[in-house]
CSV table of C-alpha atoms in Angstrom, one decimal:
chain,number,residue,atom,x,y,z
A,1,MET,CA,4.9,-29.0,-13.4
A,2,HIS,CA,1.8,-28.6,-15.5
A,3,ARG,CA,1.0,-32.5,-15.6
A,4,PHE,CA,-2.3,-33.6,-13.0
A,5,THR,CA,-0.3,-36.3,-10.7
A,6,GLU,CA,-1.1,-38.6,-7.9
A,7,ASP,CA,0.8,-36.1,-6.0
A,8,THR,CA,-1.2,-33.1,-7.5
A,9,ALA,CA,-4.0,-35.0,-6.3
A,10,ASP,CA,-2.7,-35.3,-2.8
A,11,LEU,CA,-1.5,-31.6,-2.4
A,12,GLY,CA,-5.0,-30.5,-3.5
A,13,ARG,CA,-6.8,-32.7,-0.5
A,14,ALA,CA,-4.4,-31.1,1.6
A,15,ILE,CA,-5.0,-27.6,0.3
A,16,LEU,CA,-8.7,-27.8,0.3
A,17,LYS,CA,-8.5,-29.4,4.0
A,18,TYR,CA,-6.4,-26.5,5.1
A,19,ALA,CA,-9.1,-24.2,3.8
A,20,ALA,CA,-11.8,-26.0,5.2
A,21,GLU,CA,-10.3,-25.8,8.9
A,22,ARG,CA,-9.4,-22.6,8.3
A,23,LEU,CA,-13.1,-21.4,7.2
A,24,SER,CA,-14.0,-23.4,10.3
A,25,LEU,CA,-12.3,-21.8,12.9
A,26,ASP,CA,-14.5,-20.1,15.6
A,27,PRO,CA,-13.1,-18.2,17.2
A,28,VAL,CA,-10.6,-17.0,14.5
A,29,PRO,CA,-6.8,-16.5,15.9
A,30,LEU,CA,-5.8,-12.8,15.9
A,31,ASP,CA,-2.1,-13.9,15.3
A,32,PHE,CA,0.9,-11.7,15.1
A,33,SER,CA,3.4,-9.8,13.0
A,34,ARG,CA,7.0,-10.9,12.9
A,35,THR,CA,10.2,-9.3,12.0
A,36,VAL,CA,12.1,-9.6,8.8
A,37,GLU,CA,14.8,-11.5,11.0
A,38,GLU,CA,12.2,-13.7,12.1
A,39,LEU,CA,11.1,-14.7,8.9
A,40,ASP,CA,14.1,-15.3,7.3
A,41,ALA,CA,15.2,-17.7,9.7
A,42,VAL,CA,12.0,-20.0,8.7
A,43,ALA,CA,11.6,-19.3,5.2
A,44,GLY,CA,14.8,-17.3,3.9
A,45,GLU,CA,16.0,-20.5,1.5
A,46,ALA,CA,12.3,-21.1,0.4
A,47,ILE,CA,13.0,-20.8,-3.1
A,48,SER,CA,15.5,-23.1,-4.4
A,49,ALA,CA,16.3,-24.6,-7.6
A,50,ASP,CA,14.8,-28.1,-7.2
A,51,GLY,CA,12.0,-27.1,-5.1
A,52,ILE,CA,10.7,-28.3,-1.9
A,53,GLY,CA,7.6,-30.2,-3.2
A,54,GLY,CA,4.1,-28.9,-2.7
A,55,GLN,CA,3.4,-30.6,0.8
A,56,ALA,CA,6.7,-29.1,2.4
A,57,ALA,CA,5.3,-25.7,0.8
A,58,LEU,CA,2.1,-25.7,2.3
A,59,ARG,CA,3.4,-27.1,5.7
A,60,LEU,CA,5.5,-23.9,5.5
A,61,PHE,CA,2.9,-21.4,4.9
A,62,GLU,CA,0.6,-23.2,7.4
A,63,ASP,CA,3.0,-23.5,10.4
A,64,GLU,CA,5.1,-20.2,10.1
A,65,LEU,CA,3.9,-17.5,7.2
A,66,ALA,CA,0.2,-17.6,8.0
A,67,LEU,CA,0.7,-17.0,11.8
A,68,ALA,CA,2.6,-13.9,10.8
A,69,CYS,CA,-0.5,-12.4,9.5
A,70,LEU,CA,-3.1,-10.9,11.3
A,71,SER,CA,-6.5,-12.3,10.8
A,72,ILE,CA,-8.4,-9.7,9.1
A,73,ASP,CA,-11.6,-11.5,9.7
A,74,HIS,CA,-11.2,-11.5,13.9
A,75,PRO,CA,-14.4,-9.9,15.7
A,76,ARG,CA,-12.0,-7.8,17.4
A,77,TYR,CA,-9.7,-6.7,14.5
A,78,LEU,CA,-11.1,-3.1,14.4
A,79,SER,CA,-8.6,-1.2,12.8
A,80,PHE,CA,-8.3,0.5,9.2
A,81,ILE,CA,-11.6,-1.1,7.6
A,82,PRO,CA,-11.4,-5.1,8.1
A,83,CYS,CA,-12.5,-7.3,5.9
A,84,ALA,CA,-15.3,-10.3,6.9
A,85,PRO,CA,-16.0,-12.2,3.8
A,86,THR,CA,-18.8,-15.0,4.0
A,87,ARG,CA,-17.9,-18.6,4.0
A,88,GLU,CA,-19.4,-18.7,0.9
A,89,ALA,CA,-17.5,-15.8,-1.0
A,90,ALA,CA,-14.1,-17.1,0.5
A,91,MET,CA,-15.1,-20.6,-0.5
A,92,PHE,CA,-15.9,-19.5,-3.9
A,93,ASP,CA,-12.6,-17.7,-4.4
A,94,LEU,CA,-11.2,-21.0,-4.5
A,95,VAL,CA,-13.9,-21.7,-7.7
A,96,VAL,CA,-12.4,-18.5,-9.3
A,97,GLY,CA,-8.8,-19.4,-8.9
A,98,ALA,CA,-9.2,-22.9,-10.1
A,99,SER,CA,-11.1,-21.9,-13.3
A,100,SER,CA,-8.6,-20.2,-15.1
A,101,ILE,CA,-10.9,-17.2,-16.0
A,102,TYR,CA,-10.2,-14.0,-18.0
A,103,ALA,CA,-12.6,-11.8,-17.2
A,104,GLY,CA,-11.5,-8.8,-18.9
A,105,SER,CA,-13.9,-9.2,-22.0
A,106,TRP,CA,-17.4,-10.8,-23.2
A,107,LEU,CA,-15.7,-12.9,-25.6
A,108,GLU,CA,-13.4,-14.8,-23.1
A,109,GLY,CA,-15.5,-14.9,-20.1
A,110,ALA,CA,-19.2,-14.1,-20.9
A,111,GLY,CA,-20.7,-16.2,-17.9
A,112,ALA,CA,-18.2,-14.6,-15.3
A,113,VAL,CA,-18.8,-11.0,-16.8
A,114,TYR,CA,-23.2,-11.7,-17.0
A,115,ALA,CA,-22.8,-12.7,-13.1
A,116,GLU,CA,-20.5,-9.8,-12.1
A,117,ASN,CA,-23.1,-7.5,-13.7
A,118,GLN,CA,-25.9,-9.0,-12.1
A,119,ALA,CA,-24.1,-8.1,-8.8
A,120,LEU,CA,-23.7,-4.4,-9.9
A,121,ARG,CA,-27.2,-3.9,-10.7
A,122,TRP,CA,-28.0,-4.9,-6.9
A,123,ILE,CA,-25.5,-2.2,-6.1
A,124,ALA,CA,-26.7,0.1,-8.7
A,125,ASP,CA,-30.2,-0.1,-7.7
A,126,LEU,CA,-29.2,0.5,-4.2
A,127,ALA,CA,-27.9,3.7,-5.2
A,128,GLY,CA,-30.8,4.6,-7.2
A,129,LEU,CA,-28.9,4.9,-10.5
A,130,PRO,CA,-30.5,4.4,-13.8
A,131,GLU,CA,-31.4,1.4,-15.6
A,132,GLY,CA,-28.3,1.8,-18.2
A,133,ALA,CA,-25.8,2.5,-15.6
A,134,GLY,CA,-23.0,-0.1,-15.4
A,135,GLY,CA,-19.3,-0.7,-14.9
A,136,GLY,CA,-17.0,-3.4,-13.3
A,137,PHE,CA,-15.1,-4.7,-10.6
A,138,VAL,CA,-11.6,-3.3,-10.1
A,139,GLN,CA,-9.0,-4.1,-7.3
A,140,GLY,CA,-10.0,-1.7,-4.7
A,141,GLY,CA,-10.9,1.9,-4.0
A,142,THR,CA,-7.7,3.6,-5.2
A,143,ILE,CA,-8.2,2.1,-8.7
A,144,GLY,CA,-11.8,2.9,-8.7
A,145,ASN,CA,-11.5,6.5,-8.0
A,146,LEU,CA,-8.5,6.9,-10.4
A,147,SER,CA,-11.0,5.3,-13.0
A,148,ALA,CA,-13.6,7.6,-12.5
A,149,LEU,CA,-11.4,10.8,-12.1
A,150,VAL,CA,-9.9,10.0,-15.7
A,151,ALA,CA,-13.5,9.1,-16.8
A,152,ALA,CA,-14.4,12.5,-15.7
A,153,ARG,CA,-11.6,14.5,-16.9
A,154,ALA,CA,-11.7,12.9,-20.5
A,155,THR,CA,-15.5,13.8,-20.5
A,156,ALA,CA,-14.7,17.3,-19.4
A,157,ARG,CA,-12.2,18.1,-22.2
A,158,ALA,CA,-14.1,16.6,-24.8
A,159,ASN,CA,-17.2,18.8,-24.0
A,160,ALA,CA,-14.7,21.8,-24.2
A,161,ALA,CA,-13.3,20.9,-27.5
A,162,ARG,CA,-17.1,20.4,-28.7
A,163,THR,CA,-18.1,24.0,-27.3
A,164,ARG,CA,-14.3,25.2,-28.7
A,165,ASP,CA,-13.8,26.4,-25.3
A,166,ASP,CA,-10.3,26.8,-24.4
A,167,ALA,CA,-10.3,25.8,-20.9
A,168,ARG,CA,-8.5,22.7,-19.8
A,169,PRO,CA,-10.0,21.5,-16.7
A,170,PHE,CA,-7.1,20.5,-14.3
A,171,ARG,CA,-8.9,20.5,-10.8
A,172,VAL,CA,-10.7,18.3,-8.8
A,173,ALA,CA,-12.5,19.4,-5.6
A,174,ALA,CA,-12.8,17.4,-2.1
A,175,THR,CA,-12.3,17.7,1.8
A,176,ALA,CA,-9.4,16.9,3.7
A,177,GLY,CA,-11.8,13.9,4.9
A,178,SER,CA,-11.7,12.4,1.6
A,179,HIS,CA,-9.6,9.4,1.1
A,180,SER,CA,-5.9,9.4,0.6
A,181,SER,CA,-6.6,7.7,-2.8
A,182,ILE,CA,-7.9,10.7,-4.2
A,183,ALA,CA,-4.6,12.8,-3.3
A,184,SER,CA,-2.8,9.9,-5.0
A,185,ALA,CA,-5.3,9.7,-7.9
A,186,CYS,CA,-4.7,13.6,-8.5
A,187,GLU,CA,-0.7,12.9,-8.5
A,188,VAL,CA,-1.1,10.3,-11.0
A,189,MET,CA,-2.9,12.6,-13.1
A,190,ASP,CA,-1.1,15.6,-12.7
A,191,ALA,CA,-4.1,17.4,-11.8
A,192,GLU,CA,-4.6,19.8,-8.7
A,193,LEU,CA,-6.5,18.9,-5.7
A,194,MET,CA,-8.5,22.0,-4.3
A,195,PRO,CA,-9.7,21.4,-0.8
A,196,VAL,CA,-13.2,22.3,0.0
A,197,PRO,CA,-13.6,23.6,3.8
A,198,LEU,CA,-15.8,21.4,5.8
A,199,ASP,CA,-18.7,22.3,7.8
A,200,ASP,CA,-19.4,21.6,11.4
A,201,GLN,CA,-20.0,18.4,11.2
A,202,LEU,CA,-17.1,17.6,9.2
A,203,ARG,CA,-18.9,17.3,5.7
A,204,LEU,CA,-18.5,18.7,2.4
A,205,THR,CA,-21.7,20.6,1.4
A,206,GLY,CA,-23.3,22.6,-1.0
A,207,ASP,CA,-22.6,25.8,-0.3
A,208,ALA,CA,-19.0,25.6,0.7
A,209,LEU,CA,-18.1,24.0,-2.7
A,210,ARG,CA,-20.0,26.8,-4.6
A,211,GLU,CA,-17.6,29.7,-3.1
A,212,VAL,CA,-14.7,27.6,-3.7
A,213,LEU,CA,-15.8,27.1,-7.7
A,214,LEU,CA,-16.7,30.4,-7.9
A,215,ARG,CA,-13.5,31.9,-6.5
A,216,GLU,CA,-11.2,29.6,-8.4
A,217,GLY,CA,-13.2,29.6,-11.8
A,218,PRO,CA,-15.7,26.6,-12.4
A,219,GLU,CA,-14.5,26.0,-15.9
A,220,THR,CA,-11.0,24.8,-14.3
A,221,PHE,CA,-12.4,21.8,-12.4
A,222,PHE,CA,-13.6,18.6,-14.1
A,223,ALA,CA,-14.5,16.9,-10.9
A,224,VAL,CA,-16.1,17.1,-7.4
A,225,VAL,CA,-15.5,13.8,-5.0
A,226,ALA,CA,-17.8,13.5,-2.0
A,227,THR,CA,-17.6,10.5,0.5
A,228,ALA,CA,-20.4,8.4,1.9
A,229,GLY,CA,-18.5,7.4,4.9
A,230,THR,CA,-15.1,8.6,5.5
A,231,THR,CA,-12.8,6.1,6.1
A,232,ASN,CA,-11.3,7.9,9.6
A,233,LEU,CA,-14.7,9.0,11.2
A,234,GLY,CA,-17.5,7.6,9.0
A,235,VAL,CA,-18.9,10.9,7.9
A,236,ILE,CA,-21.4,11.1,5.2
A,237,ASP,CA,-21.2,14.4,2.8
A,238,ASP,CA,-24.1,16.5,2.1
A,239,LEU,CA,-24.7,14.4,-0.8
A,240,GLU,CA,-27.9,16.4,-2.0
A,241,SER,CA,-26.3,20.0,-2.0
A,242,VAL,CA,-23.0,18.9,-3.6
A,243,ALA,CA,-25.2,17.3,-6.4
A,244,ALA,CA,-27.0,20.3,-7.2
A,245,VAL,CA,-24.0,22.1,-7.3
A,246,CYS,CA,-22.2,20.0,-9.4
A,247,LYS,CA,-25.7,20.2,-11.8
A,248,GLU,CA,-25.6,23.7,-11.6
A,249,PHE,CA,-22.1,24.2,-13.0
A,250,GLY,CA,-21.9,20.9,-15.0
A,251,ILE,CA,-19.0,19.2,-13.1
A,252,TRP,CA,-18.6,15.7,-12.7
A,253,PHE,CA,-20.0,14.4,-9.5
A,254,HIS,CA,-18.1,11.3,-8.1
A,255,VAL,CA,-19.1,9.6,-4.7
A,256,ASP,CA,-16.6,7.4,-2.9
A,257,GLY,CA,-18.6,4.9,-0.8
A,258,ALA,CA,-15.9,2.3,-0.6
A,259,TYR,CA,-16.4,1.8,3.0
A,260,GLY,CA,-20.1,3.3,4.0
A,261,GLY,CA,-21.7,2.8,0.4
A,262,ALA,CA,-22.9,-0.7,2.1
A,263,GLY,CA,-24.8,1.4,4.1
A,264,LEU,CA,-27.5,1.7,1.3
A,265,ALA,CA,-28.2,-1.8,2.1
A,266,ALA,CA,-29.9,-1.0,5.6
A,267,PRO,CA,-33.0,0.9,6.1
A,268,SER,CA,-32.0,2.4,9.5
A,269,VAL,CA,-29.2,4.6,7.5
A,270,ARG,CA,-30.8,5.0,4.2
A,271,ASP,CA,-32.1,8.5,3.9
A,272,ARG,CA,-28.5,9.8,5.0
A,273,TYR,CA,-27.5,8.8,1.3
A,274,LYS,CA,-30.0,11.4,-0.2
A,275,GLY,CA,-28.3,12.6,-3.5
A,276,VAL,CA,-26.2,9.9,-4.5
A,277,GLU,CA,-28.6,8.8,-7.2
A,278,GLN,CA,-27.3,11.5,-8.9
A,279,CYS,CA,-24.0,10.7,-9.1
A,280,ASP,CA,-22.0,10.4,-12.2
A,281,SER,CA,-19.9,7.6,-10.8
A,282,PHE,CA,-20.2,5.5,-7.7
A,283,ILE,CA,-17.3,2.8,-5.9
A,284,VAL,CA,-18.3,0.5,-3.0
A,285,ASP,CA,-16.0,-1.7,-2.1
A,286,PRO,CA,-17.6,-5.2,-1.2
A,287,HIS,CA,-14.5,-6.6,0.6
A,288,LYS,CA,-14.9,-3.9,3.2
A,289,TRP,CA,-18.9,-4.1,4.5
A,290,LEU,CA,-20.3,-6.3,1.8
A,291,PHE,CA,-18.7,-9.5,2.9
A,292,ALA,CA,-16.8,-10.3,0.0
A,293,PRO,CA,-13.0,-11.5,0.3
A,294,PHE,CA,-10.2,-9.1,-1.1
A,295,ASP,CA,-9.5,-7.5,-3.6
A,296,CYS,CA,-12.9,-6.3,-4.8
A,297,CYS,CA,-14.3,-2.7,-5.4
A,298,ALA,CA,-17.5,-2.1,-7.5
A,299,LEU,CA,-16.8,1.1,-9.7
A,300,LEU,CA,-20.6,2.1,-11.4
A,301,TYR,CA,-21.0,5.0,-14.0
A,302,ARG,CA,-24.0,6.9,-14.8
A,303,GLU,CA,-23.3,6.7,-18.5
A,304,PRO,CA,-21.0,3.8,-18.8
A,305,SER,CA,-20.1,4.9,-22.7
A,306,LEU,CA,-18.4,8.2,-21.0
A,307,ALA,CA,-16.1,5.8,-19.2
A,308,ARG,CA,-15.7,3.5,-22.4
A,309,ALA,CA,-14.5,6.3,-24.7
A,310,ALA,CA,-11.9,6.9,-21.8
A,311,HIS,CA,-10.8,3.9,-20.8
A,312,THR,CA,-10.8,1.4,-24.2
A,313,GLN,CA,-7.5,0.4,-24.9
A,314,HIS,CA,-6.4,0.4,-29.0
A,315,ALA,CA,-4.4,-2.4,-30.2
A,316,SER,CA,-4.4,-4.6,-33.3
A,317,TYR,CA,-4.4,-7.6,-31.1
A,318,LEU,CA,-7.8,-6.0,-29.5
A,319,ASP,CA,-9.6,-5.2,-32.5
A,320,VAL,CA,-11.9,-8.3,-32.1
A,321,LEU,CA,-13.1,-6.9,-28.8
A,322,ASN,CA,-13.6,-3.1,-29.7
A,323,GLU,CA,-15.7,-4.0,-33.1
A,324,THR,CA,-18.3,-5.6,-31.1
A,325,PRO,CA,-21.0,-4.4,-28.8
A,326,ASP,CA,-20.3,-6.6,-26.2
A,327,TRP,CA,-19.7,-5.5,-22.5
A,328,ASN,CA,-16.0,-5.8,-21.8
A,329,PRO,CA,-15.3,-5.0,-18.2
A,330,THR,CA,-11.8,-3.2,-19.3
A,331,ASP,CA,-13.4,-0.7,-21.3
A,332,TYR,CA,-14.3,1.0,-17.8
A,333,SER,CA,-11.0,1.0,-15.5
A,334,ILE,CA,-7.5,1.5,-15.5
A,335,GLY,CA,-6.0,-1.9,-16.6
A,336,LEU,CA,-6.5,-4.9,-19.2
A,337,THR,CA,-6.1,-8.0,-17.4
A,338,ARG,CA,-8.4,-8.5,-15.0
A,339,ARG,CA,-9.6,-11.7,-12.7
A,340,ALA,CA,-13.2,-12.7,-12.1
A,341,ARG,CA,-12.9,-10.8,-8.6
A,342,GLY,CA,-16.6,-9.7,-8.6
A,343,LEU,CA,-17.8,-13.6,-8.3
A,344,PRO,CA,-17.2,-14.4,-5.0
A,345,PHE,CA,-19.5,-11.7,-4.4
A,346,TRP,CA,-22.0,-12.5,-6.7
A,347,PHE,CA,-22.2,-16.4,-5.7
A,348,SER,CA,-22.5,-15.1,-1.7
A,349,LEU,CA,-25.2,-12.9,-2.9
A,350,VAL,CA,-27.3,-15.4,-4.9
A,351,ALA,CA,-26.4,-17.9,-2.2
A,352,ASN,CA,-27.5,-16.1,1.3
A,353,GLY,CA,-30.1,-13.5,-0.5
A,354,THR,CA,-29.8,-10.0,-0.4
A,355,ASP,CA,-32.0,-9.7,2.9
A,356,ALA,CA,-29.4,-11.8,4.8
A,357,TYR,CA,-27.0,-8.9,3.6
A,358,THR,CA,-29.5,-6.2,4.8
A,359,ALA,CA,-29.7,-8.1,8.4
A,360,ALA,CA,-26.0,-8.2,8.6
A,361,ILE,CA,-25.2,-4.7,8.3
A,362,GLU,CA,-27.9,-3.3,10.4
A,363,GLN,CA,-26.4,-6.2,13.0
A,364,THR,CA,-23.4,-4.2,13.1
A,365,LEU,CA,-24.9,-0.6,13.2
A,366,GLU,CA,-26.5,-1.8,16.2
A,367,VAL,CA,-23.2,-2.6,17.8
A,368,ALA,CA,-21.6,0.9,16.7
A,369,ARG,CA,-24.7,2.3,18.2
A,370,PHE,CA,-23.8,0.2,21.7
A,371,ALA,CA,-20.5,1.3,21.4
A,372,ALA,CA,-21.6,5.1,21.1
A,373,ALA,CA,-23.7,4.8,24.1
A,374,GLN,CA,-21.1,3.0,26.2
A,375,ILE,CA,-18.6,5.7,25.2
A,376,ASN,CA,-21.2,8.1,26.6
A,377,GLU,CA,-22.0,6.3,29.7
A,378,ARG,CA,-18.2,6.0,31.0
A,379,PRO,CA,-16.4,9.0,32.4
A,380,TYR,CA,-12.8,8.5,31.0
A,381,VAL,CA,-14.1,8.2,27.5
A,382,GLU,CA,-15.6,10.9,25.0
A,383,LEU,CA,-17.0,10.5,21.5
A,384,VAL,CA,-15.2,12.8,18.9
A,385,ARG,CA,-18.5,12.8,17.1
A,386,GLU,CA,-21.7,10.9,17.1
A,387,PRO,CA,-21.4,8.1,14.3
A,388,ASP,CA,-22.9,8.3,11.0
A,389,LEU,CA,-22.3,4.5,10.2
A,390,SER,CA,-20.4,2.0,12.0
A,391,VAL,CA,-17.1,3.9,12.3
A,392,VAL,CA,-16.8,4.9,16.0
A,393,ALA,CA,-14.3,7.8,17.0
A,394,PHE,CA,-13.2,8.6,20.7
A,395,ARG,CA,-10.8,9.5,23.1
A,396,ARG,CA,-9.3,8.5,26.0
A,397,VAL,CA,-9.5,11.3,28.7
A,398,GLY,CA,-5.8,12.4,29.6
A,399,TRP,CA,-3.9,9.8,27.4
A,400,THR,CA,-0.9,11.2,25.5
A,401,PRO,CA,-0.1,9.5,22.4
A,402,ARG,CA,2.6,7.1,24.0
A,403,ASP,CA,-0.5,5.7,26.1
A,404,TYR,CA,-2.6,5.0,23.3
A,405,GLN,CA,0.1,3.4,21.5
A,406,GLN,CA,1.0,1.1,24.8
A,407,TRP,CA,-2.4,0.2,25.2
A,408,SER,CA,-2.6,-0.7,21.6
A,409,ASP,CA,0.2,-3.1,21.7
A,410,GLY,CA,-1.0,-4.4,24.9
A,411,LEU,CA,-3.9,-5.5,23.3
A,412,LEU,CA,-2.7,-7.5,20.3
A,413,GLN,CA,0.3,-8.9,22.6
A,414,ARG,CA,-2.3,-10.6,24.9
A,415,GLN,CA,-4.3,-11.3,21.7
A,416,GLU,CA,-7.1,-9.7,22.8
A,417,ALA,CA,-7.5,-7.2,20.0
A,418,PHE,CA,-6.5,-5.3,17.1
A,419,VAL,CA,-7.3,-1.2,17.4
A,420,VAL,CA,-4.7,0.8,16.3
A,421,PRO,CA,-4.5,4.7,17.1
A,422,SER,CA,-5.7,7.0,14.6
A,423,SER,CA,-5.6,10.9,14.6
A,424,HIS,CA,-7.8,14.0,14.1
A,425,ALA,CA,-7.3,17.3,14.1
A,426,GLY,CA,-3.9,16.9,15.3
A,427,GLU,CA,-5.3,14.8,18.2
A,428,THR,CA,-4.3,11.2,18.7
A,429,ILE,CA,-7.7,9.2,19.3
A,430,ALA,CA,-9.2,5.7,19.2
A,431,ARG,CA,-11.3,4.3,16.6
A,432,PHE,CA,-14.0,1.1,16.1
A,433,ALA,CA,-14.4,0.0,12.5
A,434,ILE,CA,-17.0,-2.3,12.8
A,435,VAL,CA,-18.1,-4.1,9.7
A,436,ASN,CA,-17.5,-7.9,10.9
A,437,PRO,CA,-21.3,-9.2,11.9
A,438,ASN,CA,-19.7,-11.5,14.5
A,439,THR,CA,-18.3,-8.4,16.5
A,440,THR,CA,-20.5,-8.2,19.9
A,441,THR,CA,-21.3,-6.0,22.2
A,442,ASP,CA,-19.0,-7.8,24.8
A,443,ASP,CA,-16.1,-7.5,22.5
A,444,ILE,CA,-16.9,-3.8,22.6
A,445,ALA,CA,-17.4,-3.5,26.2
A,446,ALA,CA,-14.4,-5.6,26.9
A,447,ILE,CA,-12.2,-3.3,25.0
A,448,LEU,CA,-13.2,0.0,26.7
A,449,ASP,CA,-13.1,-1.7,29.7
A,450,SER,CA,-9.1,-2.2,28.8
A,451,MET,CA,-8.7,1.7,28.8
A,452,ALA,CA,-10.1,2.3,32.5
């Protein structure tokens, strides 16, 4: 099983052929989901004592299982937050898998860690973070947010211990617009999530935050979470005023830019992020709007030493790592074992250049502006709010939740698009999440036409 034979070589060629053909597909098929019963019928006995061989296993995946997975990179996949990796990033993911790199420590993966840190530095520069900022790539925004909040709590409690303050901070302040992972992180940490009211633009603001902190006691909070592009509506919080209040009370300021942080690379919207440069921690998912494959979240700290104090694991078998000044990515997040998940993103940045990233992001923003303009022109649809970024939320006048679901199901059944309903303030709505540069204005117009 671990020897390289002629069968292995043949399988390698077949897998490379499959990968090349998948990457060359234009258009990409949208495909369908399938039921458990349908998949049981074709693959229920796939795992056996003797095995079926690599070629047969590949055919099973190619002919059956792959077709039961929606193509997230389809230009009309506009639900949730899609993933549209560059060809270079997707291809290099094969290299990462074949290279057997452990990228948790400098000792074992110096070249990979060095390259990942270059990509992190580019993001840190976009956010205006200082030269000493750093962190690592983690699985996704959920682990990124959790890791940042763990570092925030450890820092707050260490500060309280130094000042002999009996307070033990246990609260996180955020709005209802924050990502679901913030509530999940608080559950995991046994922390209390304290909601802050939104303003009339659905943003977290410094004034509302200050009221909550003063009412509840600022000493009970160890972090404030602001969002740079909410998942549902694409809202950017008033980062500058929130940063000022966090500085006033000495509370960790975390910015969740998992989706929207990529907009920092776009000059047309860059001014909307004013204040992000003051954050203590920041995340952005390159697998969303920075065209990397799943799974890849960039986690950055203003002062990485604070995260290292919170996250470094200690054991006799780790002494050789912990007794050096080397940059070990596992010191900055939850988890010890890690693949070099930032390398495909780095490779694509190096191959394509950062100007190409700016152009691609601006292209999606142009399509989003077209969508908003089309919705304003059509009498049967209305914007929920003017988009800040590339998420466009809107309603179909007169539709019930059932109407939305039937429309969505029909789009997928006809292989026209994947646009699932969402909701806002108790109302069922539709939304476009436009992060694929291959999504065109014609795609948007065709989907809106289907609602007439």
